[in-house]
């Protein structure tokens, strides 16, 4: 079963409820999931709301990027959120950090899957140079995929452009791709984008979509997504 995660990127609980209500569709082969990122988790009532959700396939997109001890401690701090299936950490945090996070997950919530985030889909080959990287995105992601595998991550987050070579490295791992746009959609800040159909055809096990689905008329957007996957 492949996942379609809907990024609940808003700070408004009523909007989140609407998103969940209006995206309950059934599609053979695909399962819906919901992703909560920093925008919602950081709100006063966000954490409590997530804690009370009785739906499956929830992803907390914390994108932890800190020293091993602090990153591992963040996993301990969310140990009460037993309904969360996935959490993210930046692979750039290094092997020691990734291993510490895995160890914490094993200790505090055995069912929690840890996803390693590689180069963000908002980076291009030129903007990645601005922060001092000298390798191409492809080479960087390759290195990060090897590291994620070594640290025994459950899955990897990358752009759909990198799936093919990642699949060779991370054979049995989940591959989750943001930067997904339907035909004619605005790219916004995303640089490495692809359509849902192409991402799945390339071998993504999951895609994550935010603005294309949650902005404007949600039901119409979902209909467009379903059509595009036929
Ligand atoms: O609105 P859009 O579809 O661009 O949203 C993509 C979502 O995926 C956002 O919530 C963003 O935080 C997340 N994400 C990403 N790139 C990554 C990892 C996560 O865009 N590498």
PDB file of C-alpha atoms and ligand atoms in Angstrom:
ATOM      1  CA  UNK A   1       0.000   0.000   0.000  1.00  0.00           C
ATOM      2  CA  UNK A   2       1.366   3.432  -0.958  1.00  0.00           C
ATOM      3  CA  UNK A   3       0.757   6.504   1.183  1.00  0.00           C
ATOM      4  CA  UNK A   4      -0.473   9.928   0.234  1.00  0.00           C
ATOM      5  CA  UNK A   5       0.355  12.234   3.121  1.00  0.00           C
ATOM      6  CA  UNK A   6      -1.480  15.500   3.375  1.00  0.00           C
ATOM      7  CA  UNK A   7       0.646  18.235   4.915  1.00  0.00           C
ATOM      8  CA  UNK A   8      -1.566  20.022   7.457  1.00  0.00           C
ATOM      9  CA  UNK A   9       0.386  23.267   7.179  1.00  0.00           C
ATOM     10  CA  UNK A  10      -1.729  25.764   9.078  1.00  0.00           C
ATOM     11  CA  UNK A  11      -1.842  27.064  12.644  1.00  0.00           C
ATOM     12  CA  UNK A  12      -5.623  26.814  12.756  1.00  0.00           C
ATOM     13  CA  UNK A  13      -7.332  23.815  14.373  1.00  0.00           C
ATOM     14  CA  UNK A  14     -10.625  24.438  12.533  1.00  0.00           C
ATOM     15  CA  UNK A  15      -8.756  24.366   9.217  1.00  0.00           C
ATOM     16  CA  UNK A  16      -7.065  21.096  10.204  1.00  0.00           C
ATOM     17  CA  UNK A  17     -10.462  19.575  11.025  1.00  0.00           C
ATOM     18  CA  UNK A  18     -11.762  20.719   7.651  1.00  0.00           C
ATOM     19  CA  UNK A  19      -8.737  19.258   5.855  1.00  0.00           C
ATOM     20  CA  UNK A  20      -9.244  15.896   7.558  1.00  0.00           C
ATOM     21  CA  UNK A  21     -13.008  15.905   6.885  1.00  0.00           C
ATOM     22  CA  UNK A  22     -12.658  16.770   3.226  1.00  0.00           C
ATOM     23  CA  UNK A  23      -9.841  14.403   2.365  1.00  0.00           C
ATOM     24  CA  UNK A  24     -11.421  11.125   3.475  1.00  0.00           C
ATOM     25  CA  UNK A  25     -11.408   9.393   0.103  1.00  0.00           C
ATOM     26  CA  UNK A  26     -10.756   5.806  -0.832  1.00  0.00           C
ATOM     27  CA  UNK A  27      -8.391   4.850  -3.579  1.00  0.00           C
ATOM     28  CA  UNK A  28      -7.278   1.337  -4.357  1.00  0.00           C
ATOM     29  CA  UNK A  29      -3.513   0.985  -3.763  1.00  0.00           C
ATOM     30  CA  UNK A  30      -3.260   4.252  -1.777  1.00  0.00           C
ATOM     31  CA  UNK A  31      -3.749   5.071   1.863  1.00  0.00           C
ATOM     32  CA  UNK A  32      -4.220   8.590   3.219  1.00  0.00           C
ATOM     33  CA  UNK A  33      -2.040   9.930   6.004  1.00  0.00           C
ATOM     34  CA  UNK A  34      -1.625  13.320   7.669  1.00  0.00           C
ATOM     35  CA  UNK A  35       1.573  15.209   8.340  1.00  0.00           C
ATOM     36  CA  UNK A  36       1.914  17.823  11.053  1.00  0.00           C
ATOM     37  CA  UNK A  37       4.918  20.092  10.846  1.00  0.00           C
ATOM     38  CA  UNK A  38       6.403  22.873  12.874  1.00  0.00           C
ATOM     39  CA  UNK A  39       3.711  25.401  11.962  1.00  0.00           C
ATOM     40  CA  UNK A  40       0.992  23.445  13.764  1.00  0.00           C
ATOM     41  CA  UNK A  41       3.044  21.599  16.386  1.00  0.00           C
ATOM     42  CA  UNK A  42       4.423  24.897  17.715  1.00  0.00           C
ATOM     43  CA  UNK A  43       0.977  26.404  18.320  1.00  0.00           C
ATOM     44  CA  UNK A  44      -0.382  26.558  21.863  1.00  0.00           C
ATOM     45  CA  UNK A  45      -2.946  23.784  21.317  1.00  0.00           C
ATOM     46  CA  UNK A  46      -1.368  21.910  18.429  1.00  0.00           C
ATOM     47  CA  UNK A  47       0.315  19.169  20.409  1.00  0.00           C
ATOM     48  CA  UNK A  48      -2.816  18.454  22.443  1.00  0.00           C
ATOM     49  CA  UNK A  49      -4.914  18.281  19.294  1.00  0.00           C
ATOM     50  CA  UNK A  50      -2.523  15.809  17.663  1.00  0.00           C
ATOM     51  CA  UNK A  51      -2.467  13.722  20.839  1.00  0.00           C
ATOM     52  CA  UNK A  52      -6.250  13.314  20.668  1.00  0.00           C
ATOM     53  CA  UNK A  53      -6.423  12.273  17.009  1.00  0.00           C
ATOM     54  CA  UNK A  54      -7.789   8.771  16.583  1.00  0.00           C
ATOM     55  CA  UNK A  55      -6.672   8.214  13.017  1.00  0.00           C
ATOM     56  CA  UNK A  56      -3.928   6.060  11.591  1.00  0.00           C
ATOM     57  CA  UNK A  57      -0.913   7.012   9.585  1.00  0.00           C
ATOM     58  CA  UNK A  58       0.157  10.202  11.317  1.00  0.00           C
ATOM     59  CA  UNK A  59       3.519  11.798  10.694  1.00  0.00           C
ATOM     60  CA  UNK A  60       5.103  14.376  12.944  1.00  0.00           C
ATOM     61  CA  UNK A  61       7.533  16.333  10.783  1.00  0.00           C
ATOM     62  CA  UNK A  62       9.899  17.605  13.479  1.00  0.00           C
ATOM     63  CA  UNK A  63      12.961  17.639  11.212  1.00  0.00           C
ATOM     64  CA  UNK A  64      15.213  17.377  14.231  1.00  0.00           C
ATOM     65  CA  UNK A  65      18.734  18.671  13.577  1.00  0.00           C
ATOM     66  CA  UNK A  66      20.795  18.952  16.741  1.00  0.00           C
ATOM     67  CA  UNK A  67      23.539  17.192  18.679  1.00  0.00           C
ATOM     68  CA  UNK A  68      22.927  13.469  19.383  1.00  0.00           C
ATOM     69  CA  UNK A  69      21.880  13.952  23.008  1.00  0.00           C
ATOM     70  CA  UNK A  70      19.345  16.718  22.281  1.00  0.00           C
ATOM     71  CA  UNK A  71      17.927  14.977  19.211  1.00  0.00           C
ATOM     72  CA  UNK A  72      17.465  11.716  21.097  1.00  0.00           C
ATOM     73  CA  UNK A  73      15.868  13.610  23.987  1.00  0.00           C
ATOM     74  CA  UNK A  74      13.278  15.066  21.593  1.00  0.00           C
ATOM     75  CA  UNK A  75      12.135  11.522  20.857  1.00  0.00           C
ATOM     76  CA  UNK A  76      11.800  10.872  24.576  1.00  0.00           C
ATOM     77  CA  UNK A  77       9.697  14.037  24.906  1.00  0.00           C
ATOM     78  CA  UNK A  78       7.116  12.843  22.397  1.00  0.00           C
ATOM     79  CA  UNK A  79       6.873   9.349  23.862  1.00  0.00           C
ATOM     80  CA  UNK A  80       3.288   9.997  24.987  1.00  0.00           C
ATOM     81  CA  UNK A  81       2.180  10.546  21.369  1.00  0.00           C
ATOM     82  CA  UNK A  82       1.526   6.870  20.719  1.00  0.00           C
ATOM     83  CA  UNK A  83      -0.670   7.592  17.689  1.00  0.00           C
ATOM     84  CA  UNK A  84       2.274   8.949  15.689  1.00  0.00           C
ATOM     85  CA  UNK A  85       3.744   6.511  13.158  1.00  0.00           C
ATOM     86  CA  UNK A  86       6.530   8.612  11.669  1.00  0.00           C
ATOM     87  CA  UNK A  87       8.931  11.294  12.791  1.00  0.00           C
ATOM     88  CA  UNK A  88      11.678  13.038  10.795  1.00  0.00           C
ATOM     89  CA  UNK A  89      15.311  13.862  11.512  1.00  0.00           C
ATOM     90  CA  UNK A  90      17.842  15.585   9.239  1.00  0.00           C
ATOM     91  CA  UNK A  91      20.410  13.126   7.916  1.00  0.00           C
ATOM     92  CA  UNK A  92      22.904  16.039   7.980  1.00  0.00           C
ATOM     93  CA  UNK A  93      22.857  15.652  11.763  1.00  0.00           C
ATOM     94  CA  UNK A  94      25.350  12.831  11.208  1.00  0.00           C
ATOM     95  CA  UNK A  95      25.630   9.120  11.927  1.00  0.00           C
ATOM     96  CA  UNK A  96      26.009   9.434  15.674  1.00  0.00           C
ATOM     97  CA  UNK A  97      22.889  11.565  15.928  1.00  0.00           C
ATOM     98  CA  UNK A  98      20.844   9.269  13.697  1.00  0.00           C
ATOM     99  CA  UNK A  99      21.859   6.240  15.743  1.00  0.00           C
ATOM    100  CA  UNK A 100      21.018   8.039  18.993  1.00  0.00           C
ATOM    101  CA  UNK A 101      17.555   8.863  17.658  1.00  0.00           C
ATOM    102  CA  UNK A 102      16.946   5.268  16.602  1.00  0.00           C
ATOM    103  CA  UNK A 103      18.061   4.051  19.996  1.00  0.00           C
ATOM    104  CA  UNK A 104      15.662   6.474  21.709  1.00  0.00           C
ATOM    105  CA  UNK A 105      12.782   5.337  19.486  1.00  0.00           C
ATOM    106  CA  UNK A 106      13.521   1.716  20.374  1.00  0.00           C
ATOM    107  CA  UNK A 107      13.457   2.574  24.047  1.00  0.00           C
ATOM    108  CA  UNK A 108      10.460   4.936  24.189  1.00  0.00           C
ATOM    109  CA  UNK A 109       8.164   4.012  21.305  1.00  0.00           C
ATOM    110  CA  UNK A 110       8.946   0.807  19.438  1.00  0.00           C
ATOM    111  CA  UNK A 111       6.350   1.477  16.760  1.00  0.00           C
ATOM    112  CA  UNK A 112       7.736   4.870  15.784  1.00  0.00           C
ATOM    113  CA  UNK A 113       9.392   4.931  12.376  1.00  0.00           C
ATOM    114  CA  UNK A 114      12.269   7.329  11.876  1.00  0.00           C
ATOM    115  CA  UNK A 115      12.619   9.029   8.501  1.00  0.00           C
ATOM    116  CA  UNK A 116      15.892  10.620   7.433  1.00  0.00           C
ATOM    117  CA  UNK A 117      15.436  13.905   5.575  1.00  0.00           C
ATOM    118  CA  UNK A 118      18.011  14.456   2.831  1.00  0.00           C
ATOM    119  CA  UNK A 119      18.525  17.716   0.902  1.00  0.00           C
ATOM    120  CA  UNK A 120      15.267  19.705   1.153  1.00  0.00           C
ATOM    121  CA  UNK A 121      13.209  19.922  -2.031  1.00  0.00           C
ATOM    122  CA  UNK A 122      13.389  23.727  -1.823  1.00  0.00           C
ATOM    123  CA  UNK A 123      17.120  23.632  -2.658  1.00  0.00           C
ATOM    124  CA  UNK A 124      18.543  23.853  -6.166  1.00  0.00           C
ATOM    125  CA  UNK A 125      22.135  23.117  -7.181  1.00  0.00           C
ATOM    126  CA  UNK A 126      22.946  26.830  -6.982  1.00  0.00           C
ATOM    127  CA  UNK A 127      21.233  27.599  -3.660  1.00  0.00           C
ATOM    128  CA  UNK A 128      22.918  24.621  -1.953  1.00  0.00           C
ATOM    129  CA  UNK A 129      26.305  26.208  -2.784  1.00  0.00           C
ATOM    130  CA  UNK A 130      25.357  29.350  -0.838  1.00  0.00           C
ATOM    131  CA  UNK A 131      25.579  27.424   2.424  1.00  0.00           C
ATOM    132  CA  UNK A 132      28.993  26.039   1.629  1.00  0.00           C
ATOM    133  CA  UNK A 133      28.290  22.674   0.025  1.00  0.00           C
ATOM    134  CA  UNK A 134      30.504  21.979  -2.965  1.00  0.00           C
ATOM    135  CA  UNK A 135      28.963  18.730  -4.176  1.00  0.00           C
ATOM    136  CA  UNK A 136      25.936  18.520  -6.467  1.00  0.00           C
ATOM    137  CA  UNK A 137      22.579  17.698  -4.869  1.00  0.00           C
ATOM    138  CA  UNK A 138      22.736  14.261  -6.466  1.00  0.00           C
ATOM    139  CA  UNK A 139      26.101  13.451  -4.880  1.00  0.00           C
ATOM    140  CA  UNK A 140      25.031  14.843  -1.524  1.00  0.00           C
ATOM    141  CA  UNK A 141      21.790  12.865  -1.479  1.00  0.00           C
ATOM    142  CA  UNK A 142      23.705   9.710  -2.435  1.00  0.00           C
ATOM    143  CA  UNK A 143      26.015  10.173   0.541  1.00  0.00           C
ATOM    144  CA  UNK A 144      23.083  10.899   2.829  1.00  0.00           C
ATOM    145  CA  UNK A 145      21.210   7.831   1.615  1.00  0.00           C
ATOM    146  CA  UNK A 146      24.226   5.662   2.503  1.00  0.00           C
ATOM    147  CA  UNK A 147      24.337   7.239   5.950  1.00  0.00           C
ATOM    148  CA  UNK A 148      20.613   6.792   6.511  1.00  0.00           C
ATOM    149  CA  UNK A 149      20.947   3.147   5.594  1.00  0.00           C
ATOM    150  CA  UNK A 150      23.919   2.681   7.890  1.00  0.00           C
ATOM    151  CA  UNK A 151      21.950   4.221  10.762  1.00  0.00           C
ATOM    152  CA  UNK A 152      19.068   1.852  10.073  1.00  0.00           C
ATOM    153  CA  UNK A 153      16.517   4.564   9.331  1.00  0.00           C
ATOM    154  CA  UNK A 154      13.069   3.223   8.420  1.00  0.00           C
ATOM    155  CA  UNK A 155      12.721   5.537   5.489  1.00  0.00           C
ATOM    156  CA  UNK A 156      14.162   8.415   3.584  1.00  0.00           C
ATOM    157  CA  UNK A 157      12.678  11.753   2.489  1.00  0.00           C
ATOM    158  CA  UNK A 158      13.993  13.049  -0.831  1.00  0.00           C
ATOM    159  CA  UNK A 159      12.785  14.645  -4.036  1.00  0.00           C
ATOM    160  CA  UNK A 160      11.204  12.428  -6.666  1.00  0.00           C
ATOM    161  CA  UNK A 161      14.189  13.181  -8.919  1.00  0.00           C
ATOM    162  CA  UNK A 162      16.472  11.179  -6.642  1.00  0.00           C
ATOM    163  CA  UNK A 163      14.352   8.057  -6.133  1.00  0.00           C
ATOM    164  CA  UNK A 164      15.951   5.899  -8.796  1.00  0.00           C
ATOM    165  CA  UNK A 165      19.478   5.935  -7.397  1.00  0.00           C
ATOM    166  CA  UNK A 166      18.260   5.957  -3.793  1.00  0.00           C
ATOM    167  CA  UNK A 167      16.310   2.776  -4.456  1.00  0.00           C
ATOM    168  CA  UNK A 168      19.563   1.007  -5.321  1.00  0.00           C
ATOM    169  CA  UNK A 169      21.128   2.083  -2.030  1.00  0.00           C
ATOM    170  CA  UNK A 170      18.156   1.865   0.345  1.00  0.00           C
ATOM    171  CA  UNK A 171      16.567  -1.256  -1.095  1.00  0.00           C
ATOM    172  CA  UNK A 172      13.962  -2.038   1.540  1.00  0.00           C
ATOM    173  CA  UNK A 173      13.458   1.409   3.011  1.00  0.00           C
ATOM    174  CA  UNK A 174      10.401   3.582   2.543  1.00  0.00           C
ATOM    175  CA  UNK A 175      10.938   6.464   0.118  1.00  0.00           C
ATOM    176  CA  UNK A 176       8.820   9.524   0.744  1.00  0.00           C
ATOM    177  CA  UNK A 177       8.781  12.464  -1.623  1.00  0.00           C
ATOM    178  CA  UNK A 178       7.682  16.060  -1.026  1.00  0.00           C
ATOM    179  CA  UNK A 179       7.876  18.683  -3.789  1.00  0.00           C
ATOM    180  CA  UNK A 180       4.798  17.213  -5.465  1.00  0.00           C
ATOM    181  CA  UNK A 181       2.711  19.366  -7.777  1.00  0.00           C
ATOM    182  CA  UNK A 182      -0.304  18.769  -9.998  1.00  0.00           C
ATOM    183  CA  UNK A 183      -0.189  20.089 -13.552  1.00  0.00           C
ATOM    184  CA  UNK A 184      -0.501  23.883 -13.593  1.00  0.00           C
ATOM    185  CA  UNK A 185       0.074  24.306  -9.837  1.00  0.00           C
ATOM    186  CA  UNK A 186       2.343  27.026  -8.488  1.00  0.00           C
ATOM    187  CA  UNK A 187       5.762  25.767  -7.432  1.00  0.00           C
ATOM    188  CA  UNK A 188       6.011  28.312  -4.576  1.00  0.00           C
ATOM    189  CA  UNK A 189       9.331  27.770  -2.784  1.00  0.00           C
ATOM    190  CA  UNK A 190       9.821  24.216  -4.076  1.00  0.00           C
ATOM    191  CA  UNK A 191      12.587  23.670  -6.651  1.00  0.00           C
ATOM    192  CA  UNK A 192      12.805  19.918  -7.271  1.00  0.00           C
ATOM    193  CA  UNK A 193       9.216  19.014  -8.096  1.00  0.00           C
ATOM    194  CA  UNK A 194       7.337  16.239  -9.840  1.00  0.00           C
ATOM    195  CA  UNK A 195       3.746  15.113 -10.371  1.00  0.00           C
ATOM    196  CA  UNK A 196       2.172  12.446  -8.125  1.00  0.00           C
ATOM    197  CA  UNK A 197       1.968   9.933 -10.986  1.00  0.00           C
ATOM    198  CA  UNK A 198       5.626  10.399 -11.965  1.00  0.00           C
ATOM    199  CA  UNK A 199       6.787  10.165  -8.351  1.00  0.00           C
ATOM    200  CA  UNK A 200       4.986   6.845  -7.824  1.00  0.00           C
ATOM    201  CA  UNK A 201       6.143   5.571 -11.214  1.00  0.00           C
ATOM    202  CA  UNK A 202       9.713   6.392 -10.198  1.00  0.00           C
ATOM    203  CA  UNK A 203       9.280   4.194  -7.128  1.00  0.00           C
ATOM    204  CA  UNK A 204       8.131   6.454  -4.295  1.00  0.00           C
ATOM    205  CA  UNK A 205       6.399   4.473  -1.559  1.00  0.00           C
ATOM    206  CA  UNK A 206       4.720   7.693  -0.360  1.00  0.00           C
ATOM    207  CA  UNK A 207       4.208  11.245  -1.488  1.00  0.00           C
ATOM    208  CA  UNK A 208       3.439  14.290   0.631  1.00  0.00           C
ATOM    209  CA  UNK A 209       1.388  17.207  -0.641  1.00  0.00           C
ATOM    210  CA  UNK A 210       0.501  20.446   1.071  1.00  0.00           C
ATOM    211  CA  UNK A 211      -0.485  23.638  -0.702  1.00  0.00           C
ATOM    212  CA  UNK A 212      -1.731  21.944  -3.901  1.00  0.00           C
ATOM    213  CA  UNK A 213      -4.369  20.174  -1.834  1.00  0.00           C
ATOM    214  CA  UNK A 214      -5.154  22.384   1.134  1.00  0.00           C
ATOM    215  CA  UNK A 215      -5.311  25.785  -0.558  1.00  0.00           C
ATOM    216  CA  UNK A 216      -8.480  26.786  -2.412  1.00  0.00           C
ATOM    217  CA  UNK A 217     -11.222  24.190  -2.820  1.00  0.00           C
ATOM    218  CA  UNK A 218      -9.977  21.057  -1.067  1.00  0.00           C
ATOM    219  CA  UNK A 219     -12.577  18.707  -2.587  1.00  0.00           C
ATOM    220  CA  UNK A 220     -11.787  19.903  -6.123  1.00  0.00           C
ATOM    221  CA  UNK A 221      -8.067  19.547  -5.461  1.00  0.00           C
ATOM    222  CA  UNK A 222      -8.559  15.970  -4.254  1.00  0.00           C
ATOM    223  CA  UNK A 223     -10.582  15.214  -7.371  1.00  0.00           C
ATOM    224  CA  UNK A 224      -7.711  16.526  -9.508  1.00  0.00           C
ATOM    225  CA  UNK A 225      -5.285  14.332  -7.584  1.00  0.00           C
ATOM    226  CA  UNK A 226      -7.457  11.233  -8.051  1.00  0.00           C
ATOM    227  CA  UNK A 227      -7.761  11.918 -11.790  1.00  0.00           C
ATOM    228  CA  UNK A 228      -4.011  12.369 -12.087  1.00  0.00           C
ATOM    229  CA  UNK A 229      -3.383   8.982 -10.490  1.00  0.00           C
ATOM    230  CA  UNK A 230      -5.729   7.047 -12.802  1.00  0.00           C
TER     231      UNK A 230
HETATM  232  O1  LIG B   1       3.008  22.755   0.154  1.00  0.00           O
HETATM  233  P1  LIG B   1       3.991  21.714  -0.263  1.00  0.00           P
HETATM  234  O2  LIG B   1       3.365  20.558  -1.004  1.00  0.00           O
HETATM  235  O3  LIG B   1       5.191  22.277  -0.953  1.00  0.00           O
HETATM  236  O4  LIG B   1       4.472  21.119   1.146  1.00  0.00           O
HETATM  237  C1  LIG B   1       5.454  20.145   1.282  1.00  0.00           C
HETATM  238  C2  LIG B   1       5.494  19.696   2.702  1.00  0.00           C
HETATM  239  O5  LIG B   1       6.531  18.751   2.841  1.00  0.00           O
HETATM  240  C3  LIG B   1       5.766  20.802   3.704  1.00  0.00           C
HETATM  241  O6  LIG B   1       5.023  20.511   4.870  1.00  0.00           O
HETATM  242  C4  LIG B   1       7.236  20.702   3.989  1.00  0.00           C
HETATM  243  O7  LIG B   1       7.561  21.091   5.298  1.00  0.00           O
HETATM  244  C5  LIG B   1       7.487  19.201   3.781  1.00  0.00           C
HETATM  245  N1  LIG B   1       8.828  18.819   3.365  1.00  0.00           N
HETATM  246  C6  LIG B   1       9.442  19.318   2.246  1.00  0.00           C
HETATM  247  N2  LIG B   1      10.708  18.931   1.897  1.00  0.00           N
HETATM  248  C7  LIG B   1      11.338  18.032   2.614  1.00  0.00           C
HETATM  249  C8  LIG B   1      10.725  17.476   3.735  1.00  0.00           C
HETATM  250  C9  LIG B   1       9.447  17.892   4.067  1.00  0.00           C
HETATM  251  O8  LIG B   1       8.834  20.134   1.532  1.00  0.00           O
HETATM  252  N3  LIG B   1      12.523  17.611   2.238  1.00  0.00           N
END
